[in-house]
Short mmCIF file of C-alpha atoms in Angstrom, two decimals:
data_model
loop_
_atom_site.label_atom_id
_atom_site.label_comp_id
_atom_site.label_asym_id
_atom_site.label_seq_id
_atom_site.Cartn_x
_atom_site.Cartn_y
_atom_site.Cartn_z
CA MET A 1 104.89 138.82 103.82
CA LEU A 2 104.43 138.37 107.68
CA ALA A 3 101.87 135.35 107.87
CA LEU A 4 100.16 136.48 110.85
CA GLY A 5 97.59 133.79 110.52
CA ALA A 6 100.15 131.08 110.66
CA ALA A 7 101.90 132.74 113.34
CA GLY A 8 98.62 132.85 115.60
CA LEU A 9 98.51 129.09 115.15
CA LEU A 10 102.26 128.11 115.38
CA ALA A 11 103.49 130.71 117.93
CA GLY A 12 100.81 130.21 120.33
CA CYS A 13 102.90 127.81 122.61
CA HIS A 14 105.80 130.04 122.49
CA GLN A 15 103.82 133.02 123.37
CA ALA A 16 102.33 131.58 126.24
CA ALA A 17 105.56 130.23 127.54
CA GLU A 18 107.28 133.70 127.35
CA GLU A 19 104.32 135.83 128.13
CA GLY A 20 102.91 133.61 130.86
CA GLY A 21 105.97 133.16 133.07
CA CYS A 22 109.02 135.04 134.41
CA ARG A 23 112.63 135.42 132.83
CA PRO A 24 115.31 133.67 134.81
CA ASP A 25 115.95 136.01 137.97
CA PRO A 26 119.49 136.17 139.36
CA ALA A 27 118.48 138.80 141.50
CA ALA A 28 115.43 137.01 142.89
CA GLU A 29 116.90 137.28 146.51
CA ALA A 30 117.83 140.96 146.11
CA PRO A 31 116.29 142.97 149.07
CA PRO A 32 114.03 145.73 147.96
CA LEU A 33 115.39 149.23 148.18
CA PRO A 34 113.37 151.23 150.83
CA VAL A 35 111.34 153.82 149.02
CA HIS A 36 109.07 156.44 150.66
CA LEU A 37 106.85 157.14 147.66
CA GLU A 38 105.18 160.59 148.30
CA HIS A 39 101.83 161.01 146.54
CA LEU A 40 102.08 164.88 145.83
CA GLU A 41 98.95 164.99 143.82
CA ARG A 42 96.99 164.67 146.96
CA PRO A 43 98.36 168.04 148.75
CA PHE A 44 98.61 169.58 145.01
CA PHE A 45 94.63 169.17 144.78
CA GLN A 46 94.15 170.80 148.14
CA LEU A 47 95.47 174.21 146.71
CA LYS A 48 92.94 177.02 146.54
CA SER A 49 95.08 180.25 146.15
CA PRO A 50 98.55 181.36 145.01
CA ALA A 51 99.54 181.31 148.66
CA ASP A 52 99.00 177.85 148.89
CA GLY A 53 100.86 177.19 145.81
CA LEU A 54 103.93 179.05 147.58
CA GLN A 55 103.50 176.75 150.57
CA PHE A 56 103.40 173.69 148.14
CA MET A 57 106.58 174.61 146.62
CA GLN A 58 108.43 175.54 149.70
CA ALA A 59 107.43 172.21 151.22
CA HIS A 60 108.64 170.20 148.29
CA PRO A 61 111.66 172.27 147.08
CA VAL A 62 113.49 169.25 145.09
CA PHE A 63 110.29 168.60 143.39
CA ALA A 64 109.86 172.37 142.58
CA ARG A 65 113.24 172.75 141.35
CA TYR A 66 113.57 169.95 138.94
CA TYR A 67 110.10 168.72 138.14
CA LEU A 68 108.15 172.02 138.18
CA GLN A 69 111.29 173.84 136.90
CA ALA A 70 110.95 176.96 139.25
CA GLY A 71 113.99 178.50 138.19
CA GLN A 72 112.79 178.89 134.71
CA ALA A 73 109.36 180.54 135.83
CA PRO A 74 109.01 184.29 135.51
CA SER A 75 108.74 184.32 139.36
CA PRO A 76 107.97 182.09 142.18
CA ALA A 77 104.53 184.01 142.52
CA ALA A 78 103.53 183.26 138.94
CA LEU A 79 104.37 179.52 139.26
CA ALA A 80 102.27 179.48 142.19
CA SER A 81 99.50 181.09 140.59
CA SER A 82 99.52 178.67 137.76
CA LEU A 83 99.55 175.78 140.31
CA ALA A 84 96.46 177.06 142.11
CA GLN A 85 94.68 177.63 138.80
CA LEU A 86 95.35 174.15 137.74
CA ALA A 87 94.56 172.35 141.03
CA THR A 88 91.18 174.12 141.03
CA ASN A 89 90.42 173.38 137.48
CA PRO A 90 87.36 170.95 137.35
CA ASP A 91 88.61 168.93 134.33
CA LEU A 92 91.87 168.36 135.92
CA GLN A 93 90.37 167.55 139.04
CA LYS A 94 88.29 164.83 137.30
CA LEU A 95 91.23 163.45 135.75
CA GLY A 96 92.76 163.32 139.19
CA GLN A 97 90.13 161.38 140.52
CA GLN A 98 90.17 159.05 137.43
CA THR A 99 93.80 158.68 137.90
CA ALA A 100 93.47 157.74 141.61
CA THR A 101 90.90 155.06 140.60
CA ALA A 102 93.43 153.68 138.08
CA PHE A 103 95.93 153.33 140.73
CA ALA A 104 93.96 152.60 143.57
CA ASP A 105 96.46 150.31 145.35
CA SER A 106 99.23 153.08 145.86
CA ALA A 107 101.04 150.77 148.15
CA ALA A 108 101.50 147.91 145.79
CA LEU A 109 103.23 150.56 143.33
CA GLY A 110 105.56 151.46 146.16
CA ARG A 111 106.43 147.81 146.79
CA ASP A 112 107.05 147.08 143.18
CA LEU A 113 109.09 150.02 142.72
CA GLY A 114 111.12 149.20 145.70
CA ALA A 115 111.67 145.72 144.32
CA MET A 116 112.67 147.01 141.11
CA LEU A 117 115.14 149.42 142.40
CA GLY A 118 116.48 146.52 144.71
CA ARG A 119 117.25 144.78 141.49
CA VAL A 120 119.13 147.70 140.02
CA LYS A 121 121.26 147.96 142.90
CA TYR A 122 122.10 144.06 142.70
CA TYR A 123 123.40 144.66 139.18
CA PHE A 124 124.72 147.94 139.82
CA PRO A 125 125.93 148.23 143.60
CA ASP A 126 126.64 151.72 143.48
CA PHE A 127 123.31 152.63 142.49
CA ARG A 128 121.43 154.94 145.04
CA ALA A 129 117.65 155.55 144.57
CA PRO A 130 116.88 159.40 144.31
CA ARG A 131 116.42 161.02 147.48
CA VAL A 132 112.83 161.96 146.66
CA ALA A 133 110.53 159.66 144.91
CA ALA A 134 107.07 161.07 144.23
CA THR A 135 103.77 160.58 142.04
CA TYR A 136 101.97 163.61 140.82
CA VAL A 137 99.18 164.53 138.32
CA SER A 138 100.65 167.28 135.97
CA GLY A 139 97.50 167.74 133.82
CA LEU A 140 99.79 166.04 130.99
CA LEU A 141 101.79 169.19 131.07
CA GLY A 142 104.83 167.73 132.83
CA LYS A 143 107.13 164.74 131.94
CA ASP A 144 105.62 161.38 132.04
CA ILE A 145 108.69 159.94 134.04
CA PHE A 146 111.43 162.24 135.59
CA VAL A 147 114.57 160.72 137.09
CA ASN A 148 117.79 162.10 138.18
CA ASP A 149 120.22 161.42 141.15
CA SER A 150 117.97 163.53 143.28
CA LEU A 151 114.34 163.03 142.10
CA LEU A 152 112.13 160.33 140.72
CA VAL A 153 108.56 161.52 139.71
CA ILE A 154 105.79 159.48 137.84
CA SER A 155 103.12 161.46 136.44
CA LEU A 156 100.46 158.98 136.97
CA ASP A 157 97.88 160.76 134.76
CA TRP A 158 99.91 159.83 131.80
CA PHE A 159 99.31 156.23 132.57
CA ALA A 160 95.72 156.26 133.68
CA GLY A 161 94.72 154.37 130.85
CA PRO A 162 91.62 154.45 128.13
CA LYS A 163 89.03 155.13 130.71
CA ALA A 164 90.47 158.54 131.37
CA SER A 165 88.67 161.45 129.90
CA TYR A 166 92.03 163.00 128.85
CA ARG A 167 94.94 161.09 127.33
CA PRO A 168 98.35 162.13 126.20
CA ASP A 169 98.33 163.72 122.68
CA LEU A 170 99.71 160.69 121.00
CA PRO A 171 98.88 158.38 118.32
CA GLN A 172 97.00 155.17 119.24
CA TYR A 173 99.93 152.92 118.77
CA MET A 174 101.75 154.85 121.33
CA LEU A 175 99.06 155.31 123.73
CA ARG A 176 99.23 151.45 124.35
CA ARG A 177 102.22 152.27 126.32
CA TYR A 178 100.64 154.61 128.58
CA ARG A 179 98.51 152.27 131.00
CA PRO A 180 99.33 151.42 134.47
CA ALA A 181 101.18 148.28 133.65
CA ASN A 182 103.65 150.53 131.60
CA VAL A 183 104.85 152.81 134.54
CA LEU A 184 107.67 150.53 135.91
CA PRO A 185 108.83 149.56 132.46
CA THR A 186 108.92 153.11 131.32
CA LEU A 187 110.98 154.04 134.44
CA ALA A 188 113.32 151.20 134.07
CA VAL A 189 114.21 152.07 130.51
CA ALA A 190 114.82 155.89 131.73
CA ILE A 191 116.90 154.39 134.46
CA SER A 192 119.04 152.32 131.88
CA SER A 193 120.30 155.41 130.20
CA LYS A 194 122.39 155.97 133.47
CA TYR A 195 124.44 152.82 132.61
CA ASP A 196 124.10 152.48 129.01
CA ARG A 197 127.62 153.40 127.23
CA HIS A 198 127.71 154.01 123.54
CA GLN A 199 130.14 155.81 121.41
CA LEU A 200 129.12 159.32 120.25
CA THR A 201 130.54 158.38 116.93
CA SER A 202 128.31 155.32 116.79
CA THR A 203 125.65 156.29 114.31
CA SER A 204 124.64 153.28 112.35
CA MET A 205 121.53 151.53 112.23
CA LEU A 206 123.12 148.63 113.97
CA ASP A 207 124.63 150.97 116.60
CA GLN A 208 121.07 152.23 117.43
CA MET A 209 119.49 148.90 117.14
CA VAL A 210 121.79 147.26 119.80
CA ASP A 211 121.89 150.25 121.96
CA GLN A 212 117.89 150.24 122.22
CA GLY A 213 118.08 146.60 122.63
CA LYS A 214 120.74 146.95 125.50
CA ARG A 215 118.03 149.25 127.34
CA LEU A 216 115.28 146.86 126.87
CA TYR A 217 117.03 143.95 128.08
CA PHE A 218 117.90 146.02 131.20
CA ALA A 219 114.25 146.67 131.91
CA GLY A 220 113.58 143.06 131.22
CA GLN A 221 116.20 141.98 134.11
CA VAL A 222 114.92 144.45 136.59
CA LEU A 223 111.34 143.47 135.76
CA PRO A 224 111.78 139.79 135.05
CA CYS A 225 107.96 139.06 135.06
CA THR A 226 106.96 141.90 132.81
CA PRO A 227 106.12 140.31 129.60
CA ASP A 228 107.59 141.51 126.25
CA SER A 229 104.40 142.91 125.04
CA VAL A 230 104.42 145.43 127.93
CA LEU A 231 108.11 146.05 127.63
CA LEU A 232 107.66 147.21 123.92
CA GLY A 233 104.10 148.10 123.81
CA TYR A 234 103.20 145.56 121.16
CA THR A 235 99.96 143.67 120.78
CA SER A 236 100.22 139.82 121.38
CA LYS A 237 99.37 139.55 117.66
CA GLU A 238 102.26 141.76 116.58
CA LEU A 239 104.64 139.81 118.92
CA GLN A 240 103.54 136.52 117.45
CA GLY A 241 104.06 137.81 113.94
CA LEU A 242 107.55 138.84 114.66
CA ARG A 243 108.45 135.93 116.47
CA PHE A 244 107.24 133.63 113.69
CA ASN A 245 108.79 135.80 110.97
CA GLU A 246 111.99 136.61 112.59
CA ALA A 247 114.20 135.15 110.09
CA LYS A 248 112.39 137.10 107.43
CA VAL A 249 112.62 140.46 109.34
CA TRP A 250 116.35 139.83 109.90
CA GLY A 251 116.80 139.12 106.14
CA HIS A 252 115.28 142.21 105.25
CA PHE A 253 118.06 144.21 107.03
CA LEU A 254 120.74 141.94 105.47
CA GLU A 255 119.24 142.11 101.99
CA HIS A 256 118.80 145.70 101.91
CA ASN A 257 122.08 146.39 103.59
CA LEU A 258 120.66 148.43 106.18
CA LEU A 259 122.74 147.55 109.22
CA TYR A 260 125.42 150.00 108.46
CA SER A 261 123.25 152.90 107.16
CA THR A 262 123.95 156.10 108.81
CA THR A 263 121.10 158.06 107.19
CA PRO A 264 118.87 159.42 110.18
CA PHE A 265 115.66 159.20 107.91
CA GLU A 266 116.60 155.44 107.15
CA ILE A 267 117.19 154.65 110.87
CA GLN A 268 114.14 156.44 111.95
CA LYS A 269 111.98 154.15 109.73
CA TYR A 270 113.11 151.05 111.49
CA VAL A 271 113.97 152.21 115.14
CA GLY A 272 111.92 155.06 115.66
CA GLU A 273 108.32 155.67 116.45
CA ARG A 274 105.87 154.59 113.60
CA PRO A 275 102.70 152.78 113.35
CA ASN A 276 104.02 150.09 111.16
CA VAL A 277 107.00 149.44 108.91
CA PRO A 278 105.70 148.82 105.42
CA GLU A 279 109.03 148.29 104.09
CA ILE A 280 109.02 145.02 105.65
CA ASP A 281 105.37 144.42 105.73
CA ARG A 282 102.19 146.54 106.48
CA THR A 283 101.82 144.23 109.59
CA ALA A 284 105.20 144.75 111.00
CA PRO A 285 104.97 147.00 113.96
CA GLY A 286 106.95 150.32 114.34
CA ARG A 287 110.34 150.18 116.16
CA VAL A 288 110.87 146.88 114.85
CA GLY A 289 114.56 147.53 114.80
CA GLN A 290 114.50 147.82 118.54
CA TRP A 291 112.86 144.37 118.86
CA VAL A 292 115.59 142.78 116.61
CA GLY A 293 118.27 144.64 118.86
CA LEU A 294 116.67 143.03 121.86
CA GLN A 295 116.85 139.50 120.24
CA ILE A 296 120.49 140.15 119.44
CA VAL A 297 121.36 141.04 122.83
CA ARG A 298 119.43 138.15 124.45
CA LYS A 299 121.29 135.82 122.24
CA TYR A 300 124.79 137.43 123.03
CA MET A 301 123.78 136.99 126.84
CA ALA A 302 122.97 133.57 126.19
CA GLU A 303 126.05 132.85 124.45
CA HIS A 304 128.18 134.48 127.35
CA SER A 305 126.70 133.51 130.65
CA ALA A 306 129.75 135.09 132.54
CA VAL A 307 128.97 138.37 131.18
CA THR A 308 127.20 140.65 133.76
CA LEU A 309 124.54 143.03 133.11
CA ALA A 310 126.89 145.84 134.16
CA GLN A 311 129.50 144.64 131.44
CA LEU A 312 126.75 144.32 128.88
CA MET A 313 125.70 147.96 129.50
CA ALA A 314 129.22 149.08 129.39
CA GLU A 315 130.10 147.45 125.98
CA THR A 316 130.21 150.13 123.25
CA ASN A 317 130.92 148.02 120.45
CA ALA A 318 127.62 146.96 118.61
CA GLN A 319 129.51 145.00 116.03
CA ARG A 320 130.99 142.81 118.69
CA ILE A 321 127.85 142.11 120.18
CA LEU A 322 126.48 141.15 117.06
CA ASN A 323 129.54 139.05 115.99
CA GLU A 324 129.61 137.13 119.24
CA SER A 325 125.74 136.66 119.53
CA HIS A 326 125.95 134.31 116.59
CA TYR A 327 122.46 135.91 115.79
CA ARG A 328 121.01 133.73 112.74
CA PRO A 329 117.48 133.28 113.20
CA LYS A 330 115.94 130.15 111.41
CA LYS A 331 112.94 130.06 109.36
CA GLN A 332 110.02 128.55 110.68
#
């Protein structure tokens, strides 16, 4: 059983050390990338008619093409009419105002985004920021984060937080990951997919755990002062329980021969979205396999100080990462 009461007492100092400070930051001196963050929600809420909607689409063609998916609309006129209807909807206008309050310091978001992208370029010199970077209020209808080589969009209303009148239609344990502090971690994980290499035939539990661990590690490196609780969307109590009982959690995977399971349903139980993982303990949070994967990757990188982040992300052999990590958590 996960002794959370003991964890709260015994893991407190460890929690404060990790959650209260920053990780080592080799990219500390990396210059931020210059990013002009367009706030498209502002002209969007000025739309009054379909004609205004057409002008909006024409003024922002990359956004219209990729985020609004203009090519899939019945016609440009139909999409323009839909945009005008949304922009003049009183409920969406209210959500837009609440979102603006939640992100009152838009300049800080732009600075933090530039700093994060600067760290990405430090680790991956070939990285180029998308030509267009924008925020938007989609009415929770568009993607929370969209990023490709041409466009980066942050739909801020997804991240407006618990005071917003409308929230994403998700369970409470997932909504914890949709607050202002989660914008950049969510984006960092999305960007990591550009560099994360894995074999298409790698379908075991271990493969999935290490793959997710690599992506979380990437996010932690480009956001060195973002605590694990925000990276993973766990409460402090959940993290304390996992840290205190890390050996027991790892032992569960070994004792039940789970690492090499290729059954999708079995993998989903430990790596996918769930409120908890009662197979381990009712207090074990969902996606616990991702957390274990992150610990394996961190141990591997600690054992191999010469390995770069780019080399880690290019490594496709999860078994090698596990073997060479010497990951053997000790009971506390």
